[in-house]
Short mmCIF file of C-alpha atoms in Angstrom, two decimals:
data_model
loop_
_atom_site.label_atom_id
_atom_site.label_comp_id
_atom_site.label_asym_id
_atom_site.label_seq_id
_atom_site.Cartn_x
_atom_site.Cartn_y
_atom_site.Cartn_z
CA MET A 1 -24.82 8.77 -13.89
CA GLY A 2 -23.73 12.42 -13.56
CA GLU A 3 -23.26 15.16 -16.07
CA LEU A 4 -20.59 14.42 -18.62
CA HIS A 5 -18.28 17.24 -19.54
CA HIS A 6 -17.28 15.19 -22.59
CA LYS A 7 -20.07 13.14 -24.14
CA ILE A 8 -19.08 9.51 -24.63
CA ASP A 9 -20.87 6.17 -24.77
CA LEU A 10 -19.86 4.45 -21.53
CA GLY A 11 -20.80 1.10 -23.02
CA GLN A 12 -18.37 1.72 -25.88
CA ALA A 13 -15.66 2.77 -23.43
CA ARG A 14 -16.25 -0.35 -21.39
CA SER A 15 -16.06 -2.54 -24.52
CA LEU A 16 -12.84 -0.88 -25.60
CA ILE A 17 -11.31 -1.49 -22.16
CA ASN A 18 -12.33 -5.13 -21.96
CA THR A 19 -11.11 -5.91 -25.46
CA HIS A 20 -7.82 -4.11 -24.96
CA ILE A 21 -7.05 -5.84 -21.69
CA ARG A 22 -7.93 -9.26 -23.17
CA ARG A 23 -5.49 -8.53 -26.00
CA ILE A 24 -2.55 -7.47 -23.81
CA SER A 25 -3.15 -9.93 -20.95
CA PRO A 26 -0.79 -12.69 -22.24
CA ASP A 27 2.02 -10.18 -22.73
CA LEU A 28 1.47 -8.75 -19.25
CA GLN A 29 1.39 -12.15 -17.66
CA THR A 30 4.68 -13.29 -19.18
CA ASN A 31 6.70 -10.09 -19.23
CA ILE A 32 5.43 -8.33 -16.10
CA ASN A 33 3.55 -10.62 -13.73
CA LYS A 34 5.73 -13.75 -14.01
CA ALA A 35 8.96 -11.79 -14.49
CA LEU A 36 8.48 -9.83 -11.27
CA HIS A 37 7.35 -12.89 -9.37
CA ASP A 38 10.48 -14.77 -10.43
CA HIS A 39 12.75 -11.88 -9.38
CA PRO A 40 11.55 -10.62 -5.97
CA GLU A 41 13.28 -7.50 -4.64
CA THR A 42 12.94 -5.75 -1.32
CA CYS A 43 12.16 -2.10 -0.66
CA TYR A 44 14.29 0.47 -2.50
CA LYS A 45 16.17 -2.31 -4.24
CA GLU A 46 13.70 -2.99 -7.03
CA PHE A 47 16.17 -2.52 -9.87
CA PHE A 48 15.03 -5.44 -11.96
CA ALA A 49 11.40 -4.40 -11.57
CA HIS A 50 12.18 -0.78 -12.47
CA ASP A 51 14.12 -1.74 -15.63
CA THR A 52 11.51 -4.38 -16.62
CA LEU A 53 8.57 -2.04 -16.29
CA THR A 54 10.16 0.99 -17.93
CA THR A 55 11.40 -1.09 -20.81
CA PHE A 56 7.97 -2.67 -21.31
CA LEU A 57 6.21 0.71 -21.34
CA SER A 58 8.80 2.30 -23.60
CA LYS A 59 8.25 -0.46 -26.14
CA LYS A 60 4.55 0.47 -26.10
CA GLY A 61 5.58 3.90 -27.39
CA LEU A 62 4.76 5.69 -24.12
CA SER A 63 6.58 8.64 -22.59
CA VAL A 64 8.52 7.11 -19.63
CA THR A 65 10.74 8.80 -17.13
CA PRO A 66 13.01 6.44 -15.12
CA LYS A 67 14.50 7.10 -11.68
CA THR A 68 12.08 9.85 -10.73
CA TYR A 69 11.74 12.04 -7.62
CA GLY A 70 15.16 11.15 -6.32
CA LEU A 71 14.51 7.45 -6.16
CA GLU A 72 16.46 4.99 -8.31
CA THR A 73 13.58 2.55 -8.49
CA SER A 74 10.66 4.93 -9.09
CA PHE A 75 9.44 5.92 -12.50
CA GLU A 76 6.45 7.46 -14.25
CA ALA A 77 4.74 7.20 -17.60
CA SER A 78 1.98 9.42 -18.96
CA THR A 79 -0.51 9.74 -21.72
CA GLY A 80 -3.32 12.14 -22.74
CA GLN A 81 -3.61 15.92 -22.47
CA GLY A 82 -5.90 18.56 -21.02
CA GLY A 83 -8.73 17.86 -18.62
CA ARG A 84 -8.39 16.26 -15.21
CA GLN A 85 -5.63 13.92 -14.10
CA VAL A 86 -5.75 10.38 -12.75
CA VAL A 87 -2.72 8.63 -11.28
CA PHE A 88 -2.36 4.82 -11.20
CA CYS A 89 0.05 3.63 -8.48
CA ALA A 90 2.12 0.53 -9.20
CA GLU A 91 3.80 -1.38 -6.38
CA TYR A 92 6.41 -4.03 -7.11
CA ASP A 93 8.56 -4.64 -4.03
CA ALA A 94 8.62 -8.01 -2.28
CA LEU A 95 9.16 -9.31 1.23
CA PRO A 96 12.48 -10.62 2.57
CA ASP A 97 12.79 -14.42 2.35
CA ILE A 98 9.19 -15.12 1.17
CA GLY A 99 9.16 -13.07 -2.07
CA HIS A 100 5.89 -11.81 -3.45
CA ALA A 101 3.79 -13.00 -0.50
CA CYS A 102 1.89 -9.71 -0.67
CA GLY A 103 1.26 -10.07 -4.41
CA HIS A 104 2.86 -6.80 -5.55
CA ASN A 105 3.62 -8.45 -8.85
CA LEU A 106 -0.14 -8.49 -9.34
CA ILE A 107 -0.46 -4.88 -8.27
CA ALA A 108 2.03 -3.72 -10.88
CA THR A 109 0.40 -5.89 -13.51
CA SER A 110 -3.15 -4.66 -12.83
CA SER A 111 -2.14 -0.97 -12.57
CA ILE A 112 -0.24 -1.18 -15.87
CA ALA A 113 -3.14 -2.96 -17.55
CA ALA A 114 -5.60 -0.32 -16.29
CA PHE A 115 -3.29 2.49 -17.33
CA LEU A 116 -2.83 1.16 -20.87
CA ALA A 117 -6.54 0.40 -21.30
CA ALA A 118 -7.74 3.77 -20.01
CA GLY A 119 -5.20 5.48 -22.24
CA HIS A 120 -6.47 3.46 -25.20
CA VAL A 121 -9.96 4.80 -24.54
CA LEU A 122 -8.77 8.40 -24.32
CA HIS A 123 -7.01 8.19 -27.66
CA THR A 124 -9.70 6.18 -29.43
CA LEU A 125 -12.56 8.38 -28.35
CA ASN A 126 -10.54 11.63 -28.34
CA ILE A 127 -11.26 12.36 -24.69
CA PRO A 128 -9.43 15.16 -22.88
CA GLY A 129 -7.69 14.01 -19.75
CA ARG A 130 -4.33 12.97 -18.46
CA ILE A 131 -3.40 9.56 -17.03
CA ARG A 132 -0.12 8.94 -15.24
CA LEU A 133 1.39 5.66 -14.04
CA LEU A 134 3.57 6.19 -11.00
CA GLY A 135 6.04 3.49 -9.97
CA THR A 136 5.88 3.46 -6.15
CA PRO A 137 8.66 1.42 -4.58
CA ALA A 138 9.13 0.37 -0.96
CA GLU A 139 5.61 -0.14 0.31
CA GLU A 140 6.89 -3.00 2.48
CA GLY A 141 8.58 -1.19 5.33
CA GLY A 142 10.00 1.77 3.38
CA LEU A 143 7.00 4.16 3.18
CA GLY A 144 7.91 4.89 -0.44
CA LYS A 145 4.70 6.81 -1.21
CA GLN A 146 5.30 9.29 1.58
CA PHE A 147 8.76 9.95 0.10
CA LEU A 148 7.02 10.52 -3.27
CA ILE A 149 4.45 12.84 -1.70
CA ASP A 150 7.27 14.88 -0.09
CA ALA A 151 9.12 14.95 -3.39
CA GLY A 152 6.14 16.41 -5.27
CA ALA A 153 4.90 13.31 -7.16
CA PHE A 154 1.29 14.20 -6.32
CA ASP A 155 1.53 17.98 -6.74
CA PRO A 156 -0.40 20.05 -7.14
CA PRO A 157 -2.92 17.89 -5.25
CA GLU A 158 -5.92 19.81 -6.54
CA ASP A 159 -4.94 18.74 -10.05
CA ILE A 160 -5.40 15.04 -9.30
CA ALA A 161 -8.97 13.80 -9.50
CA ALA A 162 -8.08 10.32 -8.18
CA ALA A 163 -5.13 8.07 -7.33
CA ILE A 164 -6.04 4.47 -8.07
CA MET A 165 -4.64 0.99 -7.25
CA ALA A 166 -5.83 -2.36 -5.94
CA HIS A 167 -4.35 -5.08 -3.80
CA PRO A 168 -4.68 -8.87 -4.04
CA ALA A 169 -6.06 -10.80 -1.07
CA SER A 170 -7.27 -14.21 -0.01
CA GLN A 171 -10.97 -14.99 0.00
CA LYS A 172 -10.95 -15.27 3.82
CA MET A 173 -10.07 -11.53 3.95
CA ILE A 174 -13.21 -10.63 1.98
CA PRO A 175 -16.41 -10.33 4.06
CA SER A 176 -19.56 -12.23 3.06
CA HIS A 177 -23.10 -10.97 3.66
CA SER A 178 -26.27 -13.03 3.86
CA GLY A 179 -24.48 -16.04 2.42
CA VAL A 180 -23.33 -14.10 -0.68
CA GLU A 181 -19.68 -14.57 -1.55
CA TYR A 182 -17.96 -11.43 -2.76
CA SER A 183 -14.84 -11.28 -4.93
CA GLY A 184 -13.37 -8.11 -3.51
CA ILE A 185 -13.73 -4.92 -1.47
CA ALA A 186 -13.84 -1.49 -3.07
CA GLY A 187 -13.13 0.37 0.17
CA PRO A 188 -11.15 -1.64 2.71
CA LYS A 189 -10.06 0.04 5.92
CA THR A 190 -6.51 -0.19 7.18
CA SER A 191 -4.81 0.91 10.39
CA ALA A 192 -2.58 3.90 10.96
CA SER A 193 0.89 2.68 11.80
CA HIS A 194 3.94 4.15 13.56
CA LYS A 195 7.17 2.24 12.82
CA PHE A 196 10.30 3.21 14.70
CA LYS A 197 13.46 1.92 16.30
CA VAL A 198 14.84 2.53 19.75
CA GLU A 199 18.50 2.37 20.96
CA PHE A 200 19.39 1.79 24.58
CA ARG A 201 22.90 2.64 25.71
CA GLY A 202 24.48 1.53 28.96
CA ARG A 203 27.98 0.61 30.03
CA THR A 204 29.84 -2.62 29.44
CA ALA A 205 31.42 -4.64 32.27
CA HIS A 206 32.52 -8.22 32.97
CA ALA A 207 29.31 -10.00 33.95
CA ALA A 208 31.09 -12.26 36.51
CA ALA A 209 34.05 -10.20 37.79
CA GLU A 210 32.42 -6.79 38.25
CA PRO A 211 28.75 -6.72 37.16
CA TRP A 212 28.09 -3.78 39.53
CA ASN A 213 30.09 -1.56 37.16
CA GLY A 214 27.83 -2.32 34.18
CA ILE A 215 24.61 -0.73 32.94
CA ASN A 216 22.73 -3.40 31.06
CA SER A 217 21.03 -2.15 27.92
CA LEU A 218 19.50 -5.54 27.28
CA ASP A 219 17.67 -5.28 30.64
CA ALA A 220 16.25 -1.95 29.44
CA ALA A 221 15.00 -3.56 26.21
CA VAL A 222 13.51 -6.55 28.06
CA SER A 223 11.82 -4.24 30.57
CA ALA A 224 10.35 -2.15 27.77
CA TYR A 225 9.12 -5.22 25.95
CA ASN A 226 7.51 -6.68 29.08
CA SER A 227 5.86 -3.37 29.96
CA ALA A 228 4.38 -3.15 26.46
CA ALA A 229 3.24 -6.78 26.68
CA MET A 230 1.31 -5.93 29.87
CA LEU A 231 -0.04 -2.74 28.24
CA ARG A 232 -1.67 -4.95 25.56
CA GLN A 233 -4.27 -5.93 28.23
CA GLN A 234 -5.53 -2.32 28.34
CA ILE A 235 -5.61 -1.47 24.64
CA ARG A 236 -8.60 -1.66 22.36
CA PRO A 237 -9.26 -4.82 20.33
CA ASP A 238 -8.51 -3.08 17.05
CA GLU A 239 -5.11 -1.78 18.21
CA ARG A 240 -1.75 -3.55 17.96
CA ILE A 241 1.74 -3.28 19.46
CA HIS A 242 4.59 -5.25 17.85
CA ALA A 243 8.19 -5.28 19.06
CA VAL A 244 11.39 -7.26 18.53
CA ILE A 245 14.89 -6.96 20.00
CA GLU A 246 17.17 -6.61 16.99
CA VAL A 247 20.43 -6.23 18.88
CA GLY A 248 20.89 -7.48 22.46
CA GLY A 249 24.56 -8.38 22.84
CA THR A 250 26.79 -11.16 21.54
CA VAL A 251 28.67 -12.58 24.51
CA GLN A 252 26.84 -13.86 27.59
CA ASN A 253 29.56 -12.96 30.11
CA VAL A 254 29.73 -9.30 29.06
CA ILE A 255 27.07 -6.92 30.17
CA THR A 256 25.53 -5.47 27.03
CA SER A 257 26.17 -1.76 26.52
CA TYR A 258 24.02 -1.36 23.33
CA SER A 259 20.64 -2.80 22.41
CA ARG A 260 18.23 -1.91 19.65
CA MET A 261 14.52 -2.62 19.28
CA SER A 262 12.14 -2.33 16.38
CA TRP A 263 8.56 -1.28 17.13
CA ASN A 264 5.22 -0.96 15.32
CA VAL A 265 2.18 0.71 16.89
CA ARG A 266 -1.12 0.44 15.04
CA SER A 267 -4.59 1.89 15.52
CA PRO A 268 -7.59 2.59 13.18
CA SER A 269 -6.87 6.37 12.99
CA LEU A 270 -3.84 8.58 13.18
CA LYS A 271 -5.26 10.33 16.26
CA ARG A 272 -5.62 7.06 18.16
CA ALA A 273 -2.23 5.79 16.90
CA ASP A 274 -0.62 8.90 18.26
CA GLU A 275 -2.29 8.36 21.63
CA LEU A 276 -1.22 4.73 21.78
CA LEU A 277 2.31 5.68 20.71
CA GLU A 278 2.59 7.99 23.75
CA ARG A 279 1.63 5.10 26.08
CA VAL A 280 4.23 2.83 24.44
CA ARG A 281 6.87 5.57 24.82
CA ARG A 282 6.28 5.53 28.55
CA CYS A 283 6.99 1.77 28.59
CA ILE A 284 10.23 2.38 26.66
CA GLU A 285 11.38 5.23 28.82
CA GLY A 286 10.43 3.31 31.96
CA GLY A 287 12.81 0.55 30.90
CA ALA A 288 15.58 3.10 30.38
CA ALA A 289 14.93 4.78 33.71
CA ALA A 290 14.81 1.55 35.63
CA THR A 291 18.22 0.41 34.34
CA GLY A 292 20.00 3.76 34.12
CA CYS A 293 20.33 3.59 30.32
CA THR A 294 19.93 6.41 27.87
CA VAL A 295 17.32 6.00 25.09
CA THR A 296 17.38 7.32 21.51
CA TYR A 297 14.44 7.20 19.11
CA LEU A 298 15.34 6.65 15.44
CA PRO A 299 13.16 8.31 12.79
CA THR A 300 9.52 7.25 12.74
CA LEU A 301 7.80 5.93 9.63
CA THR A 302 4.09 6.66 9.78
CA SER A 303 1.48 5.00 7.54
CA ALA A 304 -1.83 6.82 7.71
CA ASP A 305 -5.13 4.96 7.75
CA LEU A 306 -6.89 4.63 4.43
CA ARG A 307 -9.53 7.23 3.75
CA VAL A 308 -12.36 5.42 1.95
CA ASN A 309 -13.80 7.54 -0.88
CA GLU A 310 -17.41 6.48 -1.19
CA ALA A 311 -18.01 8.05 -4.59
CA LEU A 312 -15.03 6.24 -6.17
CA CYS A 313 -15.94 2.96 -4.44
CA ARG A 314 -19.54 3.11 -5.62
CA ALA A 315 -18.54 3.66 -9.24
CA TYR A 316 -16.01 0.77 -9.09
CA VAL A 317 -18.67 -1.60 -7.65
CA GLU A 318 -21.00 -0.70 -10.49
CA ASP A 319 -18.40 -1.42 -13.19
CA MET A 320 -17.23 -4.69 -11.56
CA GLY A 321 -20.89 -5.73 -11.60
CA THR A 322 -20.87 -5.52 -15.42
CA LEU A 323 -18.06 -8.10 -15.30
CA GLY A 324 -20.09 -10.49 -13.15
CA ARG A 325 -18.13 -9.69 -9.94
CA LYS A 326 -19.85 -8.83 -6.69
CA VAL A 327 -17.72 -6.38 -4.76
CA VAL A 328 -18.36 -5.05 -1.22
CA GLU A 329 -18.53 -1.29 -1.36
CA THR A 330 -16.88 -0.62 2.04
CA HIS A 331 -15.70 -2.75 4.93
CA GLY A 332 -16.39 -1.29 8.30
CA GLU A 333 -13.67 -2.89 10.33
CA PRO A 334 -9.93 -2.12 9.72
CA SER A 335 -8.01 -5.19 8.47
CA GLY A 336 -5.20 -4.66 10.99
CA GLY A 337 -2.72 -4.10 8.19
CA SER A 338 -1.26 -0.82 7.06
CA THR A 339 -0.21 0.69 3.76
CA ASP A 340 1.44 3.88 2.58
CA MET A 341 -1.44 4.27 0.16
CA GLY A 342 -3.15 5.56 3.28
CA ASN A 343 -0.78 8.56 3.16
CA VAL A 344 -1.81 9.22 -0.44
CA SER A 345 -5.47 9.05 0.56
CA HIS A 346 -4.87 11.89 3.02
CA TYR A 347 -3.37 13.98 0.20
CA VAL A 348 -5.60 13.41 -2.85
CA PRO A 349 -8.86 11.49 -3.50
CA SER A 350 -7.88 7.83 -3.62
CA PHE A 351 -9.11 4.36 -4.38
CA HIS A 352 -7.44 1.25 -2.96
CA GLY A 353 -9.55 -1.80 -3.76
CA MET A 354 -8.87 -5.45 -2.89
CA PHE A 355 -9.50 -8.48 -5.12
CA SER A 356 -9.48 -12.16 -4.07
CA VAL A 357 -6.97 -14.44 -5.81
CA THR A 358 -7.30 -17.62 -3.73
CA LYS A 359 -9.92 -19.56 -1.76
CA GLU A 360 -7.32 -21.62 0.14
CA PRO A 361 -8.60 -21.54 3.74
CA ASP A 362 -5.20 -21.32 5.39
CA VAL A 363 -3.58 -18.75 3.11
CA VAL A 364 -3.42 -14.99 3.75
CA ILE A 365 -1.03 -12.33 2.59
CA HIS A 366 2.52 -12.30 4.04
CA ASN A 367 2.40 -16.07 4.08
CA PRO A 368 4.61 -18.32 1.93
CA GLY A 369 1.42 -19.96 0.62
CA PHE A 370 0.36 -16.63 -0.83
CA THR A 371 3.64 -16.35 -2.70
CA ALA A 372 2.61 -19.46 -4.69
CA CYS A 373 -0.95 -18.16 -5.17
CA ALA A 374 0.31 -14.81 -6.57
CA ALA A 375 1.84 -16.72 -9.52
CA THR A 376 -1.21 -18.68 -10.63
CA ASP A 377 -3.20 -18.21 -13.79
CA GLU A 378 -6.31 -17.66 -11.63
CA ALA A 379 -4.60 -14.82 -9.78
CA HIS A 380 -3.59 -13.14 -13.07
CA ALA A 381 -7.16 -13.51 -14.38
CA GLU A 382 -8.54 -11.75 -11.30
CA ALA A 383 -5.98 -9.04 -11.63
CA MET A 384 -7.12 -8.43 -15.19
CA ARG A 385 -10.75 -8.23 -14.11
CA CYS A 386 -9.82 -5.73 -11.46
CA ALA A 387 -7.79 -3.77 -14.06
CA LYS A 388 -10.92 -3.50 -16.21
CA GLY A 389 -12.81 -1.99 -13.27
CA MET A 390 -9.99 0.42 -12.43
CA ALA A 391 -9.60 1.54 -16.05
CA MET A 392 -13.30 2.24 -16.29
CA LEU A 393 -13.19 4.09 -12.96
CA ALA A 394 -10.43 6.33 -14.33
CA VAL A 395 -12.36 7.07 -17.54
CA ARG A 396 -15.52 7.93 -15.54
CA VAL A 397 -13.63 10.29 -13.24
CA LEU A 398 -12.17 12.05 -16.28
CA VAL A 399 -15.45 12.50 -18.14
CA ASP A 400 -18.04 12.72 -15.36
CA ASP A 401 -18.12 16.10 -13.65
CA VAL A 402 -20.49 14.97 -10.92
CA LEU A 403 -18.43 11.90 -10.03
CA ALA A 404 -15.24 13.95 -9.88
CA ASP A 405 -16.93 16.56 -7.71
CA LYS A 406 -18.36 13.92 -5.38
CA ALA A 407 -14.99 12.26 -5.06
CA ARG A 408 -13.43 15.64 -4.15
CA GLU A 409 -16.25 16.26 -1.62
CA ASP A 410 -15.76 12.81 0.00
CA PHE A 411 -12.07 13.56 0.28
CA LYS A 412 -12.59 16.97 1.91
CA ARG A 413 -15.26 15.58 4.28
CA CYS A 414 -12.63 13.26 5.78
CA GLU A 415 -10.18 16.08 6.49
#
């Protein structure tokens, strides 16, 4: 344990957190967890979630600001004064058609629980420090956290000691070592991801009467797709290229003049993702050149890879151990998934843990089976355990100068 700039009994703080979360857990399960799960909303349309969460926090007597940073479905609440600042990030958007198959209802629930419990410790023990809960919409495909970064939600960055959140997972996503089953990962690794759309424009013509007068944009899209499919043979095992044709014509006897594709290029680091993106662009432009079409790139959404902060991860593992949970400190291989929390981790010291909520062998996130798992009592219980660890992590960052300094050093070392 490092030097405390404010002397407290960590055992007492831990006891206060555990007791407070046990007390508020039923309320959170009914009015946050279940409510969000029963009303799934996609990115930037989380109006029910926004109103539910802001109303819940306001009733707790907290200072809440709705519709923050130019987003109708973002909000923030704060407590404490002086000292360092910790930001809890709450996600609450769902996936189209399959609802909360990524368990963001559990993320919102655990972040709120941790925020309330850590705030309870600050007030009870009269600890200087500021804790903010930031509602972060549109993680699923909308890159909401990058919008919030650009809008100043994490400014000034040197004022934030840590940004904290955790994500539910299935047990099969959690590594085991020497036969030991772990309940979570403190420092998972994710891939950097470029998401973008491409428009091909050609010229329409009757496909039977005068096909020679047409320029087929669908051919350009198919050529680009096939070229990228062949490129997959020469990319690294931890890289991914995804593509779909969203628009490719409507009538078979009319040469298609407009086609649109959606792409996703992933790699473990931004540098490698940029390099792979350039190779994919050549496939796209080759399709356009071969058919005589023009090509337009629509704005790119880039999720950065998660920067694992070893100091924060180590402290979280220690505190989860007091709850009887074995947590892997870091996981060496990227999961293949991406998150806009990666963008935050490139801006301020960040923690993005993972906690297992199901041992079903055939269930992973973004699967309808995970939607059902995200609503179980077992999943809520694990979210509450994780919240206890996150709340204690926040308190330790606020009171422990050495931990805060090491977290900042780890962050700068990754730059």
